[in-house]
Amino acid sequence: MSLHLTQSREAPALAVTDDVLGVDLGIVNLATDSDGQTFSGVQIHVVRTRYHLRRQRLQKVNTQNAKRRLRKNADKECRFQREVNHGISKTLIAKAAVSCKALALEDLSGIRERTTVRHEQRYERHSWAFFQLRQYITYKAAWAGIPVHLVDPRNTSRTCSHCGHCAKANRKSQAEFLCQRCGVALNADVNAAINISRKQWAAVNRPMASALAG
Ligand SMILES: [Zn+2]
């Protein structure tokens, strides 16, 4: 899957300000940025479920024809996912470029600690599609000369982006954030993305190295 990422190209130097566009990657919303724009995963889940059911059906039929259709099915699913991820990453990079902002993502190694999602979602969060979106953002940013800061993911989702209060109770549900101190109510992913945009970065992604590491 990452073979086509191995091409190298010199990143042009782009003058970025100190401003950072934070991006929270997730399941319900595939991506949410600190400006409040969300890229919903609903459509993806509908389509992937359809592919999944078709796969189950075809696997029961042990014929050459079924096998061929299984392969075709898998190819189509890949292509669909790739297009979605290209679209989201393109939009985010264009946004950062236009506003001369750097990007910030959570450091990948921390994602496991952070999530308290159901089992099947956890599987999805670690699936290739999730990593592919990260990769696309990373390499497109490199090509555009936009730095990608990696931040410590700890407490991103439970800290109030308004007053800084950190508590588990702030996170009312998957979608809602309600600060127990200052009372601010926000979409939980937007709150997380804002926090990501403000965190001290632990590392700046080295463009090609990071694309290859995935
Ligand atoms: Zn607060």
PDB file of C-alpha atoms and ligand atoms in Angstrom:
ATOM      1  CA  MET A   1       0.000   0.000   0.000  1.00  0.00           C
ATOM      2  CA  SER A   2       2.845   2.396   0.619  1.00  0.00           C
ATOM      3  CA  LEU A   3       4.822   1.573  -2.507  1.00  0.00           C
ATOM      4  CA  HIS A   4       3.572   4.614  -4.350  1.00  0.00           C
ATOM      5  CA  LEU A   5       4.716   6.805  -1.461  1.00  0.00           C
ATOM      6  CA  THR A   6       8.370   6.048  -1.895  1.00  0.00           C
ATOM      7  CA  GLN A   7       8.987   8.664  -4.532  1.00  0.00           C
ATOM      8  CA  SER A   8      11.035  11.536  -3.213  1.00  0.00           C
ATOM      9  CA  ARG A   9      10.703  15.120  -4.113  1.00  0.00           C
ATOM     10  CA  GLU A  10      12.342  18.158  -2.628  1.00  0.00           C
ATOM     11  CA  ALA A  11       9.879  20.061  -0.509  1.00  0.00           C
ATOM     12  CA  PRO A  12       9.719  23.711  -1.499  1.00  0.00           C
ATOM     13  CA  ALA A  13      10.327  26.122   1.332  1.00  0.00           C
ATOM     14  CA  LEU A  14       7.062  27.705   2.330  1.00  0.00           C
ATOM     15  CA  ALA A  15       6.867  30.651   4.656  1.00  0.00           C
ATOM     16  CA  VAL A  16       4.558  29.547   7.434  1.00  0.00           C
ATOM     17  CA  THR A  17       3.495  31.660  10.338  1.00  0.00           C
ATOM     18  CA  ASP A  18       3.415  30.449  13.934  1.00  0.00           C
ATOM     19  CA  ASP A  19      -0.205  29.501  13.508  1.00  0.00           C
ATOM     20  CA  VAL A  20      -1.075  25.833  13.497  1.00  0.00           C
ATOM     21  CA  LEU A  21      -4.055  23.997  12.073  1.00  0.00           C
ATOM     22  CA  GLY A  22      -4.742  21.126  14.462  1.00  0.00           C
ATOM     23  CA  VAL A  23      -6.211  17.954  12.989  1.00  0.00           C
ATOM     24  CA  ASP A  24      -7.938  15.275  15.025  1.00  0.00           C
ATOM     25  CA  LEU A  25      -8.285  11.948  13.247  1.00  0.00           C
ATOM     26  CA  GLY A  26     -11.010   9.575  14.305  1.00  0.00           C
ATOM     27  CA  ILE A  27     -13.778   7.149  13.507  1.00  0.00           C
ATOM     28  CA  VAL A  28     -17.079   8.976  13.541  1.00  0.00           C
ATOM     29  CA  ASN A  29     -15.409  11.968  12.013  1.00  0.00           C
ATOM     30  CA  LEU A  30     -12.486  10.841   9.916  1.00  0.00           C
ATOM     31  CA  ALA A  31     -10.861  14.228  10.397  1.00  0.00           C
ATOM     32  CA  THR A  32     -11.746  17.388  12.275  1.00  0.00           C
ATOM     33  CA  ASP A  33      -9.664  20.538  12.173  1.00  0.00           C
ATOM     34  CA  SER A  34      -9.273  23.316  14.702  1.00  0.00           C
ATOM     35  CA  ASP A  35     -11.316  25.682  12.509  1.00  0.00           C
ATOM     36  CA  GLY A  36     -14.262  23.407  13.178  1.00  0.00           C
ATOM     37  CA  GLN A  37     -14.460  21.679   9.802  1.00  0.00           C
ATOM     38  CA  THR A  38     -15.324  17.998  10.037  1.00  0.00           C
ATOM     39  CA  PHE A  39     -15.042  15.216   7.510  1.00  0.00           C
ATOM     40  CA  SER A  40     -17.690  12.709   8.423  1.00  0.00           C
ATOM     41  CA  GLY A  41     -17.055   8.997   8.277  1.00  0.00           C
ATOM     42  CA  VAL A  42     -20.708   8.068   7.879  1.00  0.00           C
ATOM     43  CA  GLN A  43     -20.563   7.592   4.135  1.00  0.00           C
ATOM     44  CA  ILE A  44     -17.426   5.511   4.462  1.00  0.00           C
ATOM     45  CA  HIS A  45     -19.026   3.173   6.962  1.00  0.00           C
ATOM     46  CA  VAL A  46     -22.064   2.645   4.800  1.00  0.00           C
ATOM     47  CA  VAL A  47     -19.948   1.776   1.782  1.00  0.00           C
ATOM     48  CA  ARG A  48     -17.515  -0.395   3.699  1.00  0.00           C
ATOM     49  CA  THR A  49     -20.317  -2.333   5.297  1.00  0.00           C
ATOM     50  CA  ARG A  50     -21.731  -2.979   1.848  1.00  0.00           C
ATOM     51  CA  TYR A  51     -18.351  -4.298   0.677  1.00  0.00           C
ATOM     52  CA  HIS A  52     -18.022  -6.367   3.810  1.00  0.00           C
ATOM     53  CA  LEU A  53     -21.387  -8.061   3.300  1.00  0.00           C
ATOM     54  CA  ARG A  54     -20.619  -8.728  -0.340  1.00  0.00           C
ATOM     55  CA  ARG A  55     -17.299 -10.281   0.693  1.00  0.00           C
ATOM     56  CA  GLN A  56     -18.996 -12.579   3.197  1.00  0.00           C
ATOM     57  CA  ARG A  57     -21.483 -13.664   0.576  1.00  0.00           C
ATOM     58  CA  LEU A  58     -18.827 -14.378  -2.031  1.00  0.00           C
ATOM     59  CA  GLN A  59     -16.611 -16.269   0.398  1.00  0.00           C
ATOM     60  CA  LYS A  60     -19.338 -18.855   0.838  1.00  0.00           C
ATOM     61  CA  VAL A  61     -19.412 -19.503  -2.889  1.00  0.00           C
ATOM     62  CA  ASN A  62     -16.328 -21.446  -3.775  1.00  0.00           C
ATOM     63  CA  THR A  63     -16.147 -20.950  -7.509  1.00  0.00           C
ATOM     64  CA  GLN A  64     -13.587 -19.348  -9.781  1.00  0.00           C
ATOM     65  CA  ASN A  65     -16.047 -16.687 -10.665  1.00  0.00           C
ATOM     66  CA  ALA A  66     -16.698 -15.877  -7.012  1.00  0.00           C
ATOM     67  CA  LYS A  67     -12.964 -15.633  -6.394  1.00  0.00           C
ATOM     68  CA  ARG A  68     -12.533 -13.222  -9.241  1.00  0.00           C
ATOM     69  CA  ARG A  69     -15.385 -11.117  -7.964  1.00  0.00           C
ATOM     70  CA  LEU A  70     -13.866 -11.159  -4.485  1.00  0.00           C
ATOM     71  CA  ARG A  71     -10.649  -9.698  -5.845  1.00  0.00           C
ATOM     72  CA  LYS A  72     -12.542  -7.074  -7.805  1.00  0.00           C
ATOM     73  CA  ASN A  73     -14.556  -6.232  -4.733  1.00  0.00           C
ATOM     74  CA  ALA A  74     -11.400  -5.727  -2.676  1.00  0.00           C
ATOM     75  CA  ASP A  75      -9.838  -3.538  -5.365  1.00  0.00           C
ATOM     76  CA  LYS A  76     -12.897  -1.359  -5.541  1.00  0.00           C
ATOM     77  CA  GLU A  77     -13.008  -0.949  -1.791  1.00  0.00           C
ATOM     78  CA  CYS A  78      -9.359   0.101  -1.757  1.00  0.00           C
ATOM     79  CA  ARG A  79      -9.902   2.592  -4.512  1.00  0.00           C
ATOM     80  CA  PHE A  80     -12.896   4.081  -2.771  1.00  0.00           C
ATOM     81  CA  GLN A  81     -10.997   4.483   0.489  1.00  0.00           C
ATOM     82  CA  ARG A  82      -8.030   5.983  -1.293  1.00  0.00           C
ATOM     83  CA  GLU A  83     -10.157   8.583  -3.044  1.00  0.00           C
ATOM     84  CA  VAL A  84     -11.797   9.613   0.199  1.00  0.00           C
ATOM     85  CA  ASN A  85      -8.435   9.926   1.929  1.00  0.00           C
ATOM     86  CA  HIS A  86      -6.953  11.861  -0.978  1.00  0.00           C
ATOM     87  CA  GLY A  87      -9.890  14.252  -0.875  1.00  0.00           C
ATOM     88  CA  ILE A  88      -9.661  14.921   2.851  1.00  0.00           C
ATOM     89  CA  SER A  89      -5.884  15.320   2.887  1.00  0.00           C
ATOM     90  CA  LYS A  90      -5.979  17.609  -0.150  1.00  0.00           C
ATOM     91  CA  THR A  91      -8.543  19.873   1.501  1.00  0.00           C
ATOM     92  CA  LEU A  92      -6.556  20.069   4.733  1.00  0.00           C
ATOM     93  CA  ILE A  93      -3.281  20.817   2.972  1.00  0.00           C
ATOM     94  CA  ALA A  94      -4.869  23.489   0.791  1.00  0.00           C
ATOM     95  CA  LYS A  95      -6.348  25.090   3.863  1.00  0.00           C
ATOM     96  CA  ALA A  96      -3.014  25.131   5.682  1.00  0.00           C
ATOM     97  CA  ALA A  97      -1.215  26.467   2.600  1.00  0.00           C
ATOM     98  CA  VAL A  98      -3.679  29.288   2.005  1.00  0.00           C
ATOM     99  CA  SER A  99      -3.547  30.422   5.619  1.00  0.00           C
ATOM    100  CA  CYS A 100       0.228  29.816   5.910  1.00  0.00           C
ATOM    101  CA  LYS A 101      -0.241  27.494   8.848  1.00  0.00           C
ATOM    102  CA  ALA A 102       1.663  24.439   9.923  1.00  0.00           C
ATOM    103  CA  LEU A 103      -0.284  21.273  10.633  1.00  0.00           C
ATOM    104  CA  ALA A 104      -0.402  19.357  13.890  1.00  0.00           C
ATOM    105  CA  LEU A 105      -1.415  15.749  14.372  1.00  0.00           C
ATOM    106  CA  GLU A 106      -1.317  13.518  17.378  1.00  0.00           C
ATOM    107  CA  ASP A 107       1.754  11.424  17.798  1.00  0.00           C
ATOM    108  CA  LEU A 108       0.741   7.992  16.549  1.00  0.00           C
ATOM    109  CA  SER A 109       2.309   6.040  19.365  1.00  0.00           C
ATOM    110  CA  GLY A 110      -0.128   7.566  21.854  1.00  0.00           C
ATOM    111  CA  ILE A 111      -3.352   6.723  20.111  1.00  0.00           C
ATOM    112  CA  ARG A 112      -3.893   3.425  21.870  1.00  0.00           C
ATOM    113  CA  GLU A 113      -3.877   5.019  25.314  1.00  0.00           C
ATOM    114  CA  ARG A 114      -6.240   7.736  24.336  1.00  0.00           C
ATOM    115  CA  THR A 115      -9.144   5.878  22.888  1.00  0.00           C
ATOM    116  CA  THR A 116     -11.897   4.260  24.839  1.00  0.00           C
ATOM    117  CA  VAL A 117     -13.842   3.048  21.855  1.00  0.00           C
ATOM    118  CA  ARG A 118     -15.740  -0.126  21.371  1.00  0.00           C
ATOM    119  CA  HIS A 119     -13.915  -3.193  20.191  1.00  0.00           C
ATOM    120  CA  GLU A 120     -14.885  -3.067  16.529  1.00  0.00           C
ATOM    121  CA  GLN A 121     -14.097   0.625  16.362  1.00  0.00           C
ATOM    122  CA  ARG A 122     -10.731   0.014  17.914  1.00  0.00           C
ATOM    123  CA  TYR A 123     -10.055  -2.430  15.126  1.00  0.00           C
ATOM    124  CA  GLU A 124     -11.006   0.182  12.598  1.00  0.00           C
ATOM    125  CA  ARG A 125      -8.918   2.838  14.224  1.00  0.00           C
ATOM    126  CA  HIS A 126      -5.883   0.693  13.711  1.00  0.00           C
ATOM    127  CA  SER A 127      -6.815  -0.367  10.254  1.00  0.00           C
ATOM    128  CA  TRP A 128      -4.905   0.598   7.163  1.00  0.00           C
ATOM    129  CA  ALA A 129      -7.451   3.212   6.114  1.00  0.00           C
ATOM    130  CA  PHE A 130      -6.765   5.202   9.232  1.00  0.00           C
ATOM    131  CA  PHE A 131      -3.025   5.075   8.702  1.00  0.00           C
ATOM    132  CA  GLN A 132      -3.405   5.846   5.038  1.00  0.00           C
ATOM    133  CA  LEU A 133      -5.093   9.151   5.806  1.00  0.00           C
ATOM    134  CA  ARG A 134      -2.235  10.075   8.129  1.00  0.00           C
ATOM    135  CA  GLN A 135       0.258   9.162   5.453  1.00  0.00           C
ATOM    136  CA  TYR A 136      -1.516  11.167   2.793  1.00  0.00           C
ATOM    137  CA  ILE A 137      -1.632  14.223   5.029  1.00  0.00           C
ATOM    138  CA  THR A 138       2.035  13.798   5.874  1.00  0.00           C
ATOM    139  CA  TYR A 139       3.358  13.387   2.370  1.00  0.00           C
ATOM    140  CA  LYS A 140       1.122  15.991   0.776  1.00  0.00           C
ATOM    141  CA  ALA A 141       2.243  18.422   3.462  1.00  0.00           C
ATOM    142  CA  ALA A 142       5.863  17.588   2.689  1.00  0.00           C
ATOM    143  CA  TRP A 143       5.304  18.259  -0.982  1.00  0.00           C
ATOM    144  CA  ALA A 144       3.669  21.571  -0.191  1.00  0.00           C
ATOM    145  CA  GLY A 145       6.443  22.528   2.221  1.00  0.00           C
ATOM    146  CA  ILE A 146       4.123  22.582   5.212  1.00  0.00           C
ATOM    147  CA  PRO A 147       5.582  21.366   8.511  1.00  0.00           C
ATOM    148  CA  VAL A 148       3.634  18.682  10.339  1.00  0.00           C
ATOM    149  CA  HIS A 149       4.020  18.845  14.095  1.00  0.00           C
ATOM    150  CA  LEU A 150       3.381  15.725  16.130  1.00  0.00           C
ATOM    151  CA  VAL A 151       1.976  16.372  19.561  1.00  0.00           C
ATOM    152  CA  ASP A 152       1.576  14.334  22.705  1.00  0.00           C
ATOM    153  CA  PRO A 153      -1.955  12.885  22.539  1.00  0.00           C
ATOM    154  CA  ARG A 154      -2.427  12.589  26.288  1.00  0.00           C
ATOM    155  CA  ASN A 155      -5.547  14.356  27.608  1.00  0.00           C
ATOM    156  CA  THR A 156      -6.340  15.885  24.225  1.00  0.00           C
ATOM    157  CA  SER A 157      -9.949  14.778  24.374  1.00  0.00           C
ATOM    158  CA  ARG A 158     -10.603  15.526  28.045  1.00  0.00           C
ATOM    159  CA  THR A 159      -9.041  18.997  28.318  1.00  0.00           C
ATOM    160  CA  CYS A 160     -11.160  22.097  27.836  1.00  0.00           C
ATOM    161  CA  SER A 161      -9.839  24.179  24.959  1.00  0.00           C
ATOM    162  CA  HIS A 162     -11.460  27.233  26.515  1.00  0.00           C
ATOM    163  CA  CYS A 163     -10.171  27.214  30.108  1.00  0.00           C
ATOM    164  CA  GLY A 164      -7.718  24.316  30.224  1.00  0.00           C
ATOM    165  CA  HIS A 165      -9.631  22.270  32.802  1.00  0.00           C
ATOM    166  CA  CYS A 166      -8.785  18.602  32.391  1.00  0.00           C
ATOM    167  CA  ALA A 167     -11.245  15.967  33.569  1.00  0.00           C
ATOM    168  CA  LYS A 168     -12.656  12.742  32.263  1.00  0.00           C
ATOM    169  CA  ALA A 169     -16.161  14.003  33.026  1.00  0.00           C
ATOM    170  CA  ASN A 170     -15.713  16.804  30.460  1.00  0.00           C
ATOM    171  CA  ARG A 171     -16.235  14.295  27.737  1.00  0.00           C
ATOM    172  CA  LYS A 172     -19.955  13.640  27.887  1.00  0.00           C
ATOM    173  CA  SER A 173     -20.118  11.264  24.952  1.00  0.00           C
ATOM    174  CA  GLN A 174     -18.375  10.445  21.710  1.00  0.00           C
ATOM    175  CA  ALA A 175     -19.653  13.674  20.206  1.00  0.00           C
ATOM    176  CA  GLU A 176     -20.103  16.070  23.114  1.00  0.00           C
ATOM    177  CA  PHE A 177     -17.651  17.996  25.228  1.00  0.00           C
ATOM    178  CA  LEU A 178     -18.988  19.902  28.220  1.00  0.00           C
ATOM    179  CA  CYS A 179     -16.468  21.559  30.514  1.00  0.00           C
ATOM    180  CA  GLN A 180     -17.246  20.873  34.147  1.00  0.00           C
ATOM    181  CA  ARG A 181     -15.548  24.087  35.215  1.00  0.00           C
ATOM    182  CA  CYS A 182     -16.377  26.830  32.706  1.00  0.00           C
ATOM    183  CA  GLY A 183     -19.426  25.201  31.148  1.00  0.00           C
ATOM    184  CA  VAL A 184     -18.303  25.580  27.549  1.00  0.00           C
ATOM    185  CA  ALA A 185     -20.012  23.097  25.230  1.00  0.00           C
ATOM    186  CA  LEU A 186     -18.272  22.007  22.062  1.00  0.00           C
ATOM    187  CA  ASN A 187     -18.200  19.227  19.556  1.00  0.00           C
ATOM    188  CA  ALA A 188     -15.729  16.826  21.167  1.00  0.00           C
ATOM    189  CA  ASP A 189     -13.617  16.438  18.034  1.00  0.00           C
ATOM    190  CA  VAL A 190     -13.419  20.175  17.435  1.00  0.00           C
ATOM    191  CA  ASN A 191     -12.333  20.659  21.042  1.00  0.00           C
ATOM    192  CA  ALA A 192      -9.640  18.018  20.550  1.00  0.00           C
ATOM    193  CA  ALA A 193      -8.455  19.588  17.290  1.00  0.00           C
ATOM    194  CA  ILE A 194      -8.139  22.993  18.951  1.00  0.00           C
ATOM    195  CA  ASN A 195      -6.074  21.425  21.735  1.00  0.00           C
ATOM    196  CA  ILE A 196      -3.886  19.713  19.154  1.00  0.00           C
ATOM    197  CA  SER A 197      -3.295  23.030  17.409  1.00  0.00           C
ATOM    198  CA  ARG A 198      -1.972  24.562  20.642  1.00  0.00           C
ATOM    199  CA  LYS A 199       0.141  21.801  22.066  1.00  0.00           C
ATOM    200  CA  GLN A 200       3.860  21.921  22.196  1.00  0.00           C
ATOM    201  CA  TRP A 201       5.061  19.665  19.467  1.00  0.00           C
ATOM    202  CA  ALA A 202       7.219  16.766  20.350  1.00  0.00           C
ATOM    203  CA  ALA A 203       8.579  16.326  16.859  1.00  0.00           C
ATOM    204  CA  VAL A 204       8.376  17.690  13.362  1.00  0.00           C
ATOM    205  CA  ASN A 205       7.691  14.986  10.867  1.00  0.00           C
ATOM    206  CA  ARG A 206      10.576  14.407   8.526  1.00  0.00           C
ATOM    207  CA  PRO A 207       8.647  14.176   5.280  1.00  0.00           C
ATOM    208  CA  MET A 208      10.010  11.147   3.474  1.00  0.00           C
ATOM    209  CA  ALA A 209      11.096   9.187   6.538  1.00  0.00           C
ATOM    210  CA  SER A 210       7.627   9.311   7.967  1.00  0.00           C
ATOM    211  CA  ALA A 211       5.941   8.355   4.724  1.00  0.00           C
ATOM    212  CA  LEU A 212       8.164   5.302   4.503  1.00  0.00           C
ATOM    213  CA  ALA A 213       7.790   4.298   8.115  1.00  0.00           C
ATOM    214  CA  GLY A 214       4.084   3.574   7.694  1.00  0.00           C
TER     215      GLY A 214
HETATM  216 ZN    ZN B   1     -13.523  25.001  30.458  1.00  0.00          ZN
END
